[in-house]
């Protein structure tokens, strides 16, 4: 019987031979070639040559939380260490609105004009972890420096604890110095602990203050004032000059009450206007005088050695802490022990001992 499918009019059901396909749909499309990962030696060579792109990439590795990035970063840092150290490191602190970015912009231009070399501006911003983005060290805040060919501005690393953030900034200092940056500014907000961190990595700690309405010293922690090698009262301009001078006098009086610092240097108080660029030269005269003074009496090296020691112990403490708190068994026990302490069923010490004993037993396994 004749079947309809065999009829010629159903020819459409047979498979046609295809047409030839072009070798590429878009012959102009270029496949993205993955950049080959630089070796440790490539990083070191690039940094020592002063290649800022490679320096930035290395800093990104320093800031990374990935173990494989950290491994490369640590090797690079170690190899850069012999090229580092040849700089002046200045810590700059002040509450938000004190005029840090305005000041750093003019300070930066001043030091670059004053002597040969390059300037790196780094930051430690303990709040950046929460806000997931650092304001300090933001290039847009330093209009002139950000376009200066001899400056390198890097915002605060944002991952981890204050100690972790600070350690990364310290490691970045080493890389910057190896890349020929001989002036380093480390900026921080005046909120307390971050000053201690900055103080532990700089040669001179500059505290920017404002003249307020009443007692200038209120609200400034004694510890922060004690760390300062110089206090500068900003915005001494227009009708604020007298107030700024009065504030300076109050700070001077207060500083007299503190014991003399180990450096043998008596911290000074100056007034200036970052915005109008007045009194800036005097501030840097003071800082350079300090550097000469402590280099002559040996304190400069002593302070750097103490800082190296401090960072060794800080790193040990940080890693021990991480190892303890990230231990799965400890993690699973922690909230229960805490509850027992809160309900008065265990004393703090017994709970702590129990957790630590468990941790040490875990290590032995
Ligand atoms: P930061 O938050 O400490 O970085 O402070 P900024 O540099 O952003 O300055 C805060 C505000 O103070 C800005 O509006 C600046 O224009 C102003 N300011 C900074 N320096 C001076 C100064 O020397 N004199 C006056 N009158 N205002 C200033």
CSV table of C-alpha atoms and ligand atoms in Angstrom, one decimal:
chain,number,residue,atom,x,y,z
A,1,UNK,CA,0.0,0.0,0.0
A,2,UNK,CA,1.2,3.4,-0.8
A,3,UNK,CA,2.2,5.2,2.5
A,4,UNK,CA,1.7,9.0,2.7
A,5,UNK,CA,5.2,9.4,4.2
A,6,UNK,CA,6.7,8.0,1.1
A,7,UNK,CA,5.0,10.6,-1.0
A,8,UNK,CA,7.2,13.3,-2.5
A,9,UNK,CA,5.3,16.1,-0.8
A,10,UNK,CA,6.7,14.9,2.6
A,11,UNK,CA,10.2,15.4,1.4
A,12,UNK,CA,10.6,18.0,4.1
A,13,UNK,CA,11.0,15.3,6.7
A,14,UNK,CA,14.3,14.1,5.2
A,15,UNK,CA,17.4,15.6,6.8
A,16,UNK,CA,19.1,18.1,4.6
A,17,UNK,CA,22.8,18.3,4.4
A,18,UNK,CA,23.9,21.4,6.4
A,19,UNK,CA,25.7,24.3,5.1
A,20,UNK,CA,29.4,25.0,5.9
A,21,UNK,CA,29.9,26.9,9.1
A,22,UNK,CA,32.3,29.8,9.3
A,23,UNK,CA,35.3,29.1,11.5
A,24,UNK,CA,34.4,31.8,13.9
A,25,UNK,CA,31.2,33.7,14.4
A,26,UNK,CA,33.1,36.9,15.1
A,27,UNK,CA,36.6,36.7,13.5
A,28,UNK,CA,37.6,39.9,15.4
A,29,UNK,CA,36.8,38.4,18.8
A,30,UNK,CA,40.0,38.0,20.9
A,31,UNK,CA,40.0,35.4,23.5
A,32,UNK,CA,41.1,36.9,26.8
A,33,UNK,CA,44.4,35.6,27.7
A,34,UNK,CA,44.8,35.0,31.4
A,35,UNK,CA,47.6,37.1,32.7
A,36,UNK,CA,50.3,34.7,33.9
A,37,UNK,CA,50.7,34.8,37.7
A,38,UNK,CA,53.9,36.6,38.5
A,39,UNK,CA,56.5,34.7,40.4
A,40,UNK,CA,58.0,35.8,43.7
A,41,UNK,CA,61.1,36.9,41.9
A,42,UNK,CA,59.0,38.9,39.4
A,43,UNK,CA,57.4,40.7,42.2
A,44,UNK,CA,60.6,41.5,44.0
A,45,UNK,CA,62.3,42.6,40.8
A,46,UNK,CA,59.4,44.8,39.8
A,47,UNK,CA,59.1,46.4,43.3
A,48,UNK,CA,62.8,47.1,43.6
A,49,UNK,CA,62.7,48.7,40.1
A,50,UNK,CA,60.0,51.0,41.5
A,51,UNK,CA,57.2,49.6,39.3
A,52,UNK,CA,54.0,50.9,40.9
A,53,UNK,CA,51.7,48.5,39.1
A,54,UNK,CA,53.6,45.5,40.5
A,55,UNK,CA,53.8,47.1,43.9
A,56,UNK,CA,50.0,47.5,43.9
A,57,UNK,CA,49.6,43.9,42.9
A,58,UNK,CA,51.9,42.8,45.7
A,59,UNK,CA,50.0,44.9,48.2
A,60,UNK,CA,46.8,43.2,47.1
A,61,UNK,CA,48.4,39.9,47.9
A,62,UNK,CA,49.4,41.2,51.3
A,63,UNK,CA,45.8,42.2,51.9
A,64,UNK,CA,44.3,38.9,50.6
A,65,UNK,CA,42.9,36.4,53.1
A,66,UNK,CA,43.6,33.5,50.7
A,67,UNK,CA,46.4,31.2,52.0
A,68,UNK,CA,48.1,30.9,48.6
A,69,UNK,CA,48.2,34.6,48.3
A,70,UNK,CA,49.6,35.0,51.8
A,71,UNK,CA,52.3,32.5,51.1
A,72,UNK,CA,53.6,34.5,48.0
A,73,UNK,CA,53.2,37.8,49.9
A,74,UNK,CA,55.3,36.6,52.8
A,75,UNK,CA,58.1,35.5,50.5
A,76,UNK,CA,58.0,38.7,48.7
A,77,UNK,CA,58.1,40.7,51.9
A,78,UNK,CA,61.0,38.7,53.2
A,79,UNK,CA,63.0,39.3,50.0
A,80,UNK,CA,62.1,43.0,50.0
A,81,UNK,CA,63.2,43.4,53.6
A,82,UNK,CA,66.9,44.1,52.8
A,83,UNK,CA,65.8,47.0,50.6
A,84,UNK,CA,63.5,48.5,53.2
A,85,UNK,CA,63.9,50.8,56.2
A,86,UNK,CA,65.4,53.8,54.3
A,87,UNK,CA,62.5,56.2,55.0
A,88,UNK,CA,60.9,58.4,57.5
A,89,UNK,CA,57.6,57.1,58.7
A,90,UNK,CA,55.1,59.6,60.0
A,91,UNK,CA,51.8,58.6,61.7
A,92,UNK,CA,49.0,61.2,61.3
A,93,UNK,CA,45.9,61.0,63.5
A,94,UNK,CA,42.9,63.1,64.2
A,95,UNK,CA,39.1,62.8,64.6
A,96,UNK,CA,37.0,62.9,61.5
A,97,UNK,CA,36.7,66.5,60.4
A,98,UNK,CA,40.0,67.5,62.0
A,99,UNK,CA,41.4,68.1,58.5
A,100,UNK,CA,43.5,65.0,58.0
A,101,UNK,CA,43.0,64.7,54.2
A,102,UNK,CA,43.3,68.4,53.6
A,103,UNK,CA,46.5,68.4,55.7
A,104,UNK,CA,48.0,65.3,54.2
A,105,UNK,CA,47.5,66.8,50.7
A,106,UNK,CA,49.5,69.9,51.7
A,107,UNK,CA,52.0,68.0,53.9
A,108,UNK,CA,52.6,65.6,51.0
A,109,UNK,CA,53.4,68.3,48.5
A,110,UNK,CA,55.5,70.1,51.1
A,111,UNK,CA,57.8,67.1,51.8
A,112,UNK,CA,58.0,66.2,48.1
A,113,UNK,CA,59.2,69.7,47.3
A,114,UNK,CA,61.5,69.8,50.3
A,115,UNK,CA,63.6,66.8,49.5
A,116,UNK,CA,64.0,64.2,46.8
A,117,UNK,CA,62.1,61.0,46.8
A,118,UNK,CA,58.7,59.5,46.8
A,119,UNK,CA,55.8,59.5,49.2
A,120,UNK,CA,53.4,56.6,50.1
A,121,UNK,CA,50.2,57.4,52.0
A,122,UNK,CA,48.8,54.4,53.8
A,123,UNK,CA,45.9,54.1,56.3
A,124,UNK,CA,44.6,52.1,59.2
A,125,UNK,CA,40.9,52.4,59.5
A,126,UNK,CA,39.4,50.0,62.0
A,127,UNK,CA,35.9,51.0,60.9
A,128,UNK,CA,36.5,49.8,57.4
A,129,UNK,CA,35.6,46.3,58.3
A,130,UNK,CA,32.1,47.2,59.1
A,131,UNK,CA,31.5,49.7,56.3
A,132,UNK,CA,33.2,47.4,53.8
A,133,UNK,CA,35.2,50.2,52.3
A,134,UNK,CA,37.8,52.5,53.7
A,135,UNK,CA,37.4,56.2,53.7
A,136,UNK,CA,40.9,56.9,54.9
A,137,UNK,CA,43.5,57.0,52.2
A,138,UNK,CA,40.8,57.5,49.6
A,139,UNK,CA,42.5,59.2,46.6
A,140,UNK,CA,39.6,61.6,46.0
A,141,UNK,CA,40.2,63.1,49.4
A,142,UNK,CA,43.7,64.2,48.4
A,143,UNK,CA,43.2,66.0,45.2
A,144,UNK,CA,46.7,67.2,44.5
A,145,UNK,CA,48.7,64.3,45.9
A,146,UNK,CA,46.6,61.8,44.0
A,147,UNK,CA,47.8,63.1,40.7
A,148,UNK,CA,51.4,63.7,41.8
A,149,UNK,CA,53.7,61.3,39.9
A,150,UNK,CA,55.8,60.6,43.1
A,151,UNK,CA,53.0,59.6,45.3
A,152,UNK,CA,51.3,56.3,46.0
A,153,UNK,CA,48.0,56.4,47.9
A,154,UNK,CA,46.5,53.2,49.3
A,155,UNK,CA,43.4,53.0,51.4
A,156,UNK,CA,43.3,50.9,54.6
A,157,UNK,CA,43.1,47.1,54.2
A,158,UNK,CA,39.7,46.2,55.3
A,159,UNK,CA,39.7,42.5,56.3
A,160,UNK,CA,40.2,41.2,59.8
A,161,UNK,CA,40.8,42.5,63.2
A,162,UNK,CA,42.6,45.8,64.0
A,163,UNK,CA,45.7,43.9,64.7
A,164,UNK,CA,45.4,42.1,61.3
A,165,UNK,CA,44.7,45.3,59.4
A,166,UNK,CA,47.6,47.0,61.1
A,167,UNK,CA,50.0,44.2,60.4
A,168,UNK,CA,49.1,44.4,56.7
A,169,UNK,CA,49.8,48.1,56.7
A,170,UNK,CA,53.2,47.5,58.3
A,171,UNK,CA,54.0,44.9,55.7
A,172,UNK,CA,52.9,47.3,53.0
A,173,UNK,CA,55.4,49.9,54.4
A,174,UNK,CA,58.2,47.4,53.8
A,175,UNK,CA,57.1,46.9,50.2
A,176,UNK,CA,56.8,50.6,49.6
A,177,UNK,CA,60.2,51.3,51.0
A,178,UNK,CA,61.7,48.6,48.8
A,179,UNK,CA,60.1,50.4,45.9
A,180,UNK,CA,62.0,53.5,46.8
A,181,UNK,CA,59.3,55.4,48.8
A,182,UNK,CA,61.4,57.2,51.3
A,183,UNK,CA,58.6,59.1,53.0
A,184,UNK,CA,55.7,57.2,54.4
A,185,UNK,CA,52.5,58.6,56.0
A,186,UNK,CA,50.2,56.4,57.9
A,187,UNK,CA,46.8,58.0,58.6
A,188,UNK,CA,44.3,56.9,61.2
A,189,UNK,CA,41.2,58.2,62.8
A,190,UNK,CA,41.4,59.3,66.4
A,191,UNK,CA,39.3,56.7,68.1
A,192,UNK,CA,41.6,54.9,70.5
A,193,UNK,CA,43.2,51.6,69.7
A,194,UNK,CA,44.2,52.4,66.1
A,195,UNK,CA,46.6,55.1,67.4
A,196,UNK,CA,48.5,52.4,69.3
A,197,UNK,CA,48.7,50.4,66.1
A,198,UNK,CA,50.0,53.3,64.1
A,199,UNK,CA,52.4,54.4,66.8
A,200,UNK,CA,53.9,51.0,66.7
A,201,UNK,CA,55.1,51.4,63.1
A,202,UNK,CA,56.1,55.1,62.7
A,203,UNK,CA,59.1,57.3,63.7
A,204,UNK,CA,57.0,60.3,64.5
A,205,UNK,CA,53.4,60.4,65.7
A,206,UNK,CA,51.6,63.6,64.8
A,207,UNK,CA,48.2,64.3,66.4
A,208,UNK,CA,45.9,66.8,64.7
A,209,UNK,CA,43.5,68.6,67.0
A,210,UNK,CA,41.0,71.3,66.7
A,211,UNK,CA,40.2,74.3,68.9
A,212,UNK,CA,36.8,73.7,70.2
A,213,UNK,CA,34.5,75.8,72.4
A,214,UNK,CA,35.5,74.7,75.9
A,215,UNK,CA,38.0,72.5,77.5
A,216,UNK,CA,40.1,71.3,74.6
A,217,UNK,CA,41.5,68.4,76.5
A,218,UNK,CA,38.2,66.8,77.3
A,219,UNK,CA,37.6,63.7,75.4
A,220,UNK,CA,41.2,63.1,74.4
A,221,UNK,CA,42.5,60.0,75.9
A,222,UNK,CA,45.6,60.5,78.0
A,223,UNK,CA,47.3,57.6,76.3
A,224,UNK,CA,46.9,59.2,72.9
A,225,UNK,CA,48.4,62.4,74.0
A,226,UNK,CA,51.3,60.5,75.6
A,227,UNK,CA,52.0,58.9,72.3
A,228,UNK,CA,52.2,62.1,70.4
A,229,UNK,CA,55.6,63.5,69.4
A,230,UNK,CA,53.9,66.6,68.2
A,231,UNK,CA,50.4,68.0,68.5
A,232,UNK,CA,49.2,70.5,65.9
A,233,UNK,CA,46.0,72.5,66.1
A,234,UNK,CA,44.5,72.9,62.7
A,235,UNK,CA,42.2,75.5,61.2
A,236,UNK,CA,44.1,78.4,62.8
A,237,UNK,CA,42.7,80.8,60.3
A,238,UNK,CA,40.2,83.7,60.1
A,239,UNK,CA,38.6,84.4,63.4
A,240,UNK,CA,39.7,81.0,64.8
A,241,UNK,CA,43.3,82.0,65.3
A,242,UNK,CA,43.0,83.2,68.9
A,243,UNK,CA,41.0,80.1,69.9
A,244,UNK,CA,43.6,77.9,68.3
A,245,UNK,CA,46.4,79.6,70.2
A,246,UNK,CA,44.5,79.2,73.4
A,247,UNK,CA,44.0,75.5,72.7
A,248,UNK,CA,47.7,75.2,72.0
A,249,UNK,CA,48.6,76.7,75.3
A,250,UNK,CA,46.2,74.3,77.1
A,251,UNK,CA,47.9,71.4,75.4
A,252,UNK,CA,51.3,72.6,76.3
A,253,UNK,CA,50.3,72.9,79.9
A,254,UNK,CA,48.9,69.4,79.9
A,255,UNK,CA,52.0,67.9,78.2
A,256,UNK,CA,54.1,69.3,81.0
A,257,UNK,CA,52.3,67.0,83.4
A,258,UNK,CA,53.3,63.9,81.6
A,259,UNK,CA,56.6,62.1,82.3
A,260,UNK,CA,59.4,62.9,79.9
A,261,UNK,CA,59.3,60.5,76.9
A,262,UNK,CA,62.0,57.9,76.4
A,263,UNK,CA,63.1,59.7,73.2
A,264,UNK,CA,64.4,62.6,75.3
A,265,UNK,CA,62.3,64.8,73.0
A,266,UNK,CA,59.8,67.2,74.4
A,267,UNK,CA,56.7,67.0,72.3
A,268,UNK,CA,55.7,70.4,70.9
A,269,UNK,CA,52.4,72.0,70.1
A,270,UNK,CA,51.9,74.2,67.0
A,271,UNK,CA,49.0,75.9,65.3
A,272,UNK,CA,48.5,75.9,61.5
A,273,UNK,CA,46.0,76.0,58.7
A,274,UNK,CA,46.0,73.1,56.3
A,275,UNK,CA,43.4,74.8,54.1
A,276,UNK,CA,45.4,78.0,53.7
A,277,UNK,CA,48.8,76.4,53.9
A,278,UNK,CA,50.0,78.4,56.8
A,279,UNK,CA,52.4,77.1,59.4
A,280,UNK,CA,53.0,73.9,57.5
A,281,UNK,CA,56.7,74.6,57.0
A,282,UNK,CA,57.1,75.0,60.8
A,283,UNK,CA,55.5,71.6,61.4
A,284,UNK,CA,57.9,69.9,59.0
A,285,UNK,CA,60.9,71.9,60.5
A,286,UNK,CA,59.8,70.3,63.8
A,287,UNK,CA,59.5,66.8,62.4
A,288,UNK,CA,62.9,66.9,60.7
A,289,UNK,CA,64.5,68.4,63.8
A,290,UNK,CA,63.0,65.5,65.8
A,291,UNK,CA,64.4,62.9,63.2
A,292,UNK,CA,67.9,64.5,63.5
A,293,UNK,CA,67.6,64.5,67.2
A,294,UNK,CA,66.6,60.9,67.7
A,295,UNK,CA,69.0,59.7,65.0
A,296,UNK,CA,71.8,61.4,66.9
A,297,UNK,CA,70.9,60.0,70.3
A,298,UNK,CA,70.2,56.5,69.0
A,299,UNK,CA,66.5,56.5,69.8
A,300,UNK,CA,65.5,56.2,66.1
A,301,UNK,CA,67.0,52.8,65.7
A,302,UNK,CA,65.9,51.8,69.2
A,303,UNK,CA,62.3,52.6,68.5
A,304,UNK,CA,62.4,50.7,65.2
A,305,UNK,CA,63.9,47.6,66.9
A,306,UNK,CA,61.2,47.8,69.6
A,307,UNK,CA,58.6,47.9,66.9
A,308,UNK,CA,60.0,44.9,65.2
A,309,UNK,CA,59.9,43.0,68.5
A,310,UNK,CA,56.3,44.3,69.1
A,311,UNK,CA,55.2,43.0,65.7
A,312,UNK,CA,56.8,39.6,66.3
A,313,UNK,CA,54.7,39.1,69.5
A,314,UNK,CA,51.6,40.7,67.9
A,315,UNK,CA,51.8,38.2,65.1
A,316,UNK,CA,52.3,35.3,67.5
A,317,UNK,CA,49.3,36.4,69.6
A,318,UNK,CA,47.1,36.9,66.5
A,319,UNK,CA,47.9,33.5,65.1
A,320,UNK,CA,47.4,31.7,68.4
A,321,UNK,CA,44.1,33.5,68.9
A,322,UNK,CA,42.9,32.6,65.4
A,323,UNK,CA,44.0,29.0,65.9
A,324,UNK,CA,42.1,28.7,69.2
A,325,UNK,CA,38.9,30.4,68.1
A,326,UNK,CA,38.8,28.7,64.7
A,327,UNK,CA,39.2,25.2,66.2
A,328,UNK,CA,35.9,23.4,65.4
A,329,UNK,CA,35.6,21.8,68.8
A,330,UNK,CA,36.2,25.1,70.6
A,331,UNK,CA,33.8,26.8,68.3
A,332,UNK,CA,31.1,24.3,69.2
A,333,UNK,CA,31.7,24.6,72.9
A,334,UNK,CA,32.1,28.4,73.2
A,335,UNK,CA,28.6,29.6,73.5
A,336,UNK,CA,27.6,26.9,75.9
A,337,UNK,CA,30.5,27.8,78.2
A,338,UNK,CA,29.6,31.4,77.9
A,339,UNK,CA,26.0,30.8,78.9
A,340,UNK,CA,27.1,28.8,81.9
A,341,UNK,CA,29.3,31.7,83.0
A,342,UNK,CA,26.5,34.1,82.5
A,343,UNK,CA,24.1,32.0,84.6
A,344,UNK,CA,26.6,31.7,87.4
A,345,UNK,CA,27.1,27.9,86.9
A,346,UNK,CA,30.8,28.2,86.1
A,347,UNK,CA,33.3,30.8,87.1
A,348,UNK,CA,35.1,32.6,84.2
A,349,UNK,CA,38.4,31.0,85.1
A,350,UNK,CA,37.0,27.5,85.2
A,351,UNK,CA,35.3,28.0,81.9
A,352,UNK,CA,38.5,29.4,80.3
A,353,UNK,CA,40.6,26.6,81.7
A,354,UNK,CA,38.2,24.0,80.5
A,355,UNK,CA,38.3,25.5,77.0
A,356,UNK,CA,42.1,25.9,76.9
A,357,UNK,CA,42.6,22.4,78.2
A,358,UNK,CA,40.3,21.1,75.5
A,359,UNK,CA,42.2,23.1,72.9
A,360,UNK,CA,45.6,21.8,74.0
A,361,UNK,CA,44.3,18.2,74.0
A,362,UNK,CA,43.0,18.8,70.5
A,363,UNK,CA,46.5,19.9,69.4
A,364,UNK,CA,48.1,16.8,70.7
A,365,UNK,CA,45.8,14.6,68.6
B,1,LIG,P1,39.4,64.6,57.8
B,1,LIG,O1,38.0,64.0,58.1
B,1,LIG,O2,40.1,64.7,59.1
B,1,LIG,O3,40.1,64.0,56.7
B,1,LIG,O4,39.1,66.2,57.5
B,1,LIG,P2,39.0,66.9,56.1
B,1,LIG,O5,40.4,67.1,55.5
B,1,LIG,O6,38.1,66.2,55.2
B,1,LIG,O7,38.4,68.3,56.5
B,1,LIG,C1,37.2,68.5,57.1
B,1,LIG,C2,36.6,69.9,56.8
B,1,LIG,O8,37.5,70.8,57.4
B,1,LIG,C3,36.6,70.2,55.3
B,1,LIG,O9,35.4,70.9,55.1
B,1,LIG,C4,37.8,71.0,55.1
B,1,LIG,O10,37.6,72.0,54.1
B,1,LIG,C5,37.9,71.8,56.4
B,1,LIG,N1,39.3,72.2,56.7
B,1,LIG,C6,40.4,71.4,56.6
B,1,LIG,N2,41.5,72.1,57.0
B,1,LIG,C7,41.1,73.3,57.3
B,1,LIG,C8,41.8,74.5,57.7
B,1,LIG,O11,43.0,74.6,57.8
B,1,LIG,N3,41.0,75.6,57.9
B,1,LIG,C9,39.7,75.6,57.8
B,1,LIG,N4,39.0,76.7,58.0
B,1,LIG,N5,39.0,74.5,57.4
B,1,LIG,C10,39.7,73.4,57.1
